[in-house]
Short mmCIF file of C-alpha atoms in Angstrom, two decimals:
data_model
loop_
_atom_site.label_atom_id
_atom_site.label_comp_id
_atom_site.label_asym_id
_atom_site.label_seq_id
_atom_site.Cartn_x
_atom_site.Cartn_y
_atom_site.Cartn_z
CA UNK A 1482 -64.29 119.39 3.57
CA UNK A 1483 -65.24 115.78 5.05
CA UNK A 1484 -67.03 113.60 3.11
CA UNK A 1485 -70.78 113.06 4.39
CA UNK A 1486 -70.74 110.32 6.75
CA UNK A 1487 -74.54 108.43 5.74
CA UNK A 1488 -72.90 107.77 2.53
CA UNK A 1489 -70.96 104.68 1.66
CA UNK A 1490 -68.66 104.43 -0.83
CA UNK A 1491 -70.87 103.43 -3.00
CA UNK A 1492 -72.93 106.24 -2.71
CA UNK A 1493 -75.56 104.40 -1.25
CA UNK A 1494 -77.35 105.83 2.02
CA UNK A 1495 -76.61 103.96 5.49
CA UNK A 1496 -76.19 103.98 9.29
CA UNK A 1497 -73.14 105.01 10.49
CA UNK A 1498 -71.26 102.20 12.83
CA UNK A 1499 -70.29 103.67 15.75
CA UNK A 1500 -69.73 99.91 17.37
CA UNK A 1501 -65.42 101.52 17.34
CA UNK A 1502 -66.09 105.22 19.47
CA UNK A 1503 -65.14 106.04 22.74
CA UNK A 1504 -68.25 106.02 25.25
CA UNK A 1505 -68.31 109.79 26.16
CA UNK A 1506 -70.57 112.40 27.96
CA UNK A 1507 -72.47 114.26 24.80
CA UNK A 1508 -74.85 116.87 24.83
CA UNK A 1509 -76.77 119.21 22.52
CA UNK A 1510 -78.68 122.44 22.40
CA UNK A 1511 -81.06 123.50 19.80
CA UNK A 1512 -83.68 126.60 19.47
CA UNK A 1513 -86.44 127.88 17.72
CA UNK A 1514 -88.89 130.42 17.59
CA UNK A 1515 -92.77 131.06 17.33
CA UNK A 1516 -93.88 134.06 15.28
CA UNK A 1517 -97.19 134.71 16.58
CA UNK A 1518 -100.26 137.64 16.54
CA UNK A 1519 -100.23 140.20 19.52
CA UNK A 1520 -103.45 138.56 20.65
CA UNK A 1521 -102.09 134.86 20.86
CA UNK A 1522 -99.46 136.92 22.64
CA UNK A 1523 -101.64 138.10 24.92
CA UNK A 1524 -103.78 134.69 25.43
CA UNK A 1525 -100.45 133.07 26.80
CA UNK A 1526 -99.69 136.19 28.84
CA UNK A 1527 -103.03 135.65 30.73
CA UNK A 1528 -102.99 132.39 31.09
CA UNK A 1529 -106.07 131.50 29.83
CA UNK A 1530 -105.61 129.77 26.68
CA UNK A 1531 -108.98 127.39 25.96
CA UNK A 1532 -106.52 124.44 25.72
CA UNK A 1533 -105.41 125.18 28.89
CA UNK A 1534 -101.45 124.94 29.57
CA UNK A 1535 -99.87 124.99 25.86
CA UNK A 1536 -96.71 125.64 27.37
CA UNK A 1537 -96.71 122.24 29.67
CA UNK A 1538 -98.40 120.20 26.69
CA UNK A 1539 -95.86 121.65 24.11
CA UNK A 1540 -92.69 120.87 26.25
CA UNK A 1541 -93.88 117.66 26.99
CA UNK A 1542 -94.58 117.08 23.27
CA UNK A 1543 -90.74 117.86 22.56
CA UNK A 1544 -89.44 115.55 25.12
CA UNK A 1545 -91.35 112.87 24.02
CA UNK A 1546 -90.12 113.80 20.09
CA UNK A 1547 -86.47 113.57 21.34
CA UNK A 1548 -86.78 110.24 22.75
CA UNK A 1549 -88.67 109.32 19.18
CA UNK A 1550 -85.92 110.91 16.66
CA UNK A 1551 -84.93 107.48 15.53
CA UNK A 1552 -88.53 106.45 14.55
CA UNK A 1553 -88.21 110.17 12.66
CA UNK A 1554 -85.32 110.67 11.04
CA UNK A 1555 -83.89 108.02 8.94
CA UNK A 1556 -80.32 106.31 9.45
CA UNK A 1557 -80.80 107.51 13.32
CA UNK A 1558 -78.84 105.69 16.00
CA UNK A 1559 -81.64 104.64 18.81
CA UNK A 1560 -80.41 106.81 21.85
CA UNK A 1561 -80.42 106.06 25.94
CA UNK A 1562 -80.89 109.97 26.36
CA UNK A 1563 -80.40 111.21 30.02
CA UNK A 1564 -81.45 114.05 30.10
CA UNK A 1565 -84.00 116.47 28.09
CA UNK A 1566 -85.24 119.42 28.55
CA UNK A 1567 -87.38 122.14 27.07
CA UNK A 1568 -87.82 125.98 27.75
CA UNK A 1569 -90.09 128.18 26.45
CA UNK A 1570 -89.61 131.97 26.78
CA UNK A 1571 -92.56 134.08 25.81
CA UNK A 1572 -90.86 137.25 24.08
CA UNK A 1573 -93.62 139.14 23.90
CA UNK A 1574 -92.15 142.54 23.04
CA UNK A 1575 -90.49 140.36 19.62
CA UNK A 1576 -93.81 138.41 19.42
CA UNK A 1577 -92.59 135.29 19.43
CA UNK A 1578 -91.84 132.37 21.95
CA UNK A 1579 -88.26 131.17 21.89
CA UNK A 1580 -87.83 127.30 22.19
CA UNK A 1581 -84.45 125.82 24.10
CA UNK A 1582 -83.97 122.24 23.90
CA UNK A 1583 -81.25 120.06 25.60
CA UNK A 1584 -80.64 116.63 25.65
CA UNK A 1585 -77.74 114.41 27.05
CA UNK A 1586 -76.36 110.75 27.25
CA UNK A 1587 -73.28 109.06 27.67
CA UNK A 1588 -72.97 107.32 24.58
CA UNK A 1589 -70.88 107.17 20.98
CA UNK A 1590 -72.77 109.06 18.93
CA UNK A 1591 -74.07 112.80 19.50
CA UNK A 1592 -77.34 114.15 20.04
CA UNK A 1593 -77.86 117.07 17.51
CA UNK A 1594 -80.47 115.68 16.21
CA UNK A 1595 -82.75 114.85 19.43
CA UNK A 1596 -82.23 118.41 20.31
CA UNK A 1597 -83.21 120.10 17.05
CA UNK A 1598 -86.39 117.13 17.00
CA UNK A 1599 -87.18 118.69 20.82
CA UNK A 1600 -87.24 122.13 19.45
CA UNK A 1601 -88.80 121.36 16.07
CA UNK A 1602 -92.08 119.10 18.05
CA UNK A 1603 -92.37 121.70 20.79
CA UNK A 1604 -92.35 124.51 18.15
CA UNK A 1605 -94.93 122.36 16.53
CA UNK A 1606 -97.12 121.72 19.24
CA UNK A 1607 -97.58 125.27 20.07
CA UNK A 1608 -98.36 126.19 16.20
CA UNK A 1609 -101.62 123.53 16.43
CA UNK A 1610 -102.52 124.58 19.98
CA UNK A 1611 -102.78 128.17 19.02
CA UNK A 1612 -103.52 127.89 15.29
CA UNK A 1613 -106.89 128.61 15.99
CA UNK A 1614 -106.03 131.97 17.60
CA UNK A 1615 -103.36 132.69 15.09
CA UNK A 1616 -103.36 130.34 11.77
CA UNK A 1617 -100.47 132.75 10.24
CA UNK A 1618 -97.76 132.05 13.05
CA UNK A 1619 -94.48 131.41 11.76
CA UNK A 1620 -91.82 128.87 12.98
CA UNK A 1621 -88.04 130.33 12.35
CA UNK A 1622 -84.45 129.85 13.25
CA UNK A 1623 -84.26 126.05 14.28
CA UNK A 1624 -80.83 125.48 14.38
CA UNK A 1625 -78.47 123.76 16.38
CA UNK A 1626 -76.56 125.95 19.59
CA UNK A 1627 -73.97 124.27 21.16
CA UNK A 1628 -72.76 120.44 21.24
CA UNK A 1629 -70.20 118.70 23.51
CA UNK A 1630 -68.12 115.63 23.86
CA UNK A 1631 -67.02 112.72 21.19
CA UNK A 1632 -64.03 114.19 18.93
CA UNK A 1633 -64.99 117.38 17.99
CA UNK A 1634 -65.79 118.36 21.38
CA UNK A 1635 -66.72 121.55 22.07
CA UNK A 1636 -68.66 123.65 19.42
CA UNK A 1637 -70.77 126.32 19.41
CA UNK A 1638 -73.21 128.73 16.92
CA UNK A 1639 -70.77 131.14 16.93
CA UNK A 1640 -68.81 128.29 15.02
CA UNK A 1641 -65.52 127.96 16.99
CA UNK A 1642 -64.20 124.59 18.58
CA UNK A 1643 -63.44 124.21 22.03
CA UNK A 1644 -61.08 122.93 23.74
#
């Protein structure tokens, strides 16, 4: 097993210096989900939530927590992302909403961690725009899906590299 890279020898906490890697394409995918009640369920279903569009407000929220990781999460790189993205999927049959995030850059160090902040923010957005409704949802399974590029390349949930 590696040795944990925020750790110096020293076993002091610090950022990693990436100032030596390759400039490549990376990109991330994260998820989550939103336990909620059948009847927040159904206030999404119809559309008319009192705060109006949680979806829109709760996407935006996790695209604006990507591009805000480093002011987060400690020993961060600050990122040029590219792209982000959010989906939400209302499952209503499982009731819950499942949250995708993506981001991308072309940069030397990965972005894991904007992805799972994108999922995590969204996921968190909806709980306080419904909580009202609901106030025992549940937020579950953030985790990290797929990543690509720098020198692991390819890896996926299912936990095999790629070539």
């Amino acid at each position: 097993m590696s040795s944990f890279s925020h750790v110096n020898a020293s076993g002091e906490a610090n950022m990693v210096d990436v100032s030596g890697k390759a400039v490549t394409t990376r990109e991330a995918r994260a998820e989550a989900y939103v336990y909620m009640s059948e009847s927040a369920i159904e206030l999404i279903q119809r559309g008319d939530h009192h705060k109006g569009d949680i979806f829109g407000v709760s996407r935006v929220a996790g695209i604006q927590g990507a591009k805000r990781t480093s002011d987060l999460i400690p020993l961060c790189h600050p990122l040029m992302l590219s792209k982000v993205a959010v989906d939400l999927e209302l499952q209503a049959a499982k009731k819950r909403v499942r949250i995708e995030a993506f981001c991308k850059l072309d940069g030397k160090t990965g972005v894991e961690m904007e992805a799972l902040t994108a999922a995590s923010v969204t996921a968190l957005t909806l709980f306080d725009m419904c909580k009202a409704v609901d106030p025992a949802m549940r937020i579950e399974g953030l985790r990290v899906l797929e990543k690509l590029g720098g020198k692991t390349g390819h890896w996926h949930a299912g936990g095999e590299q790629q070539p």
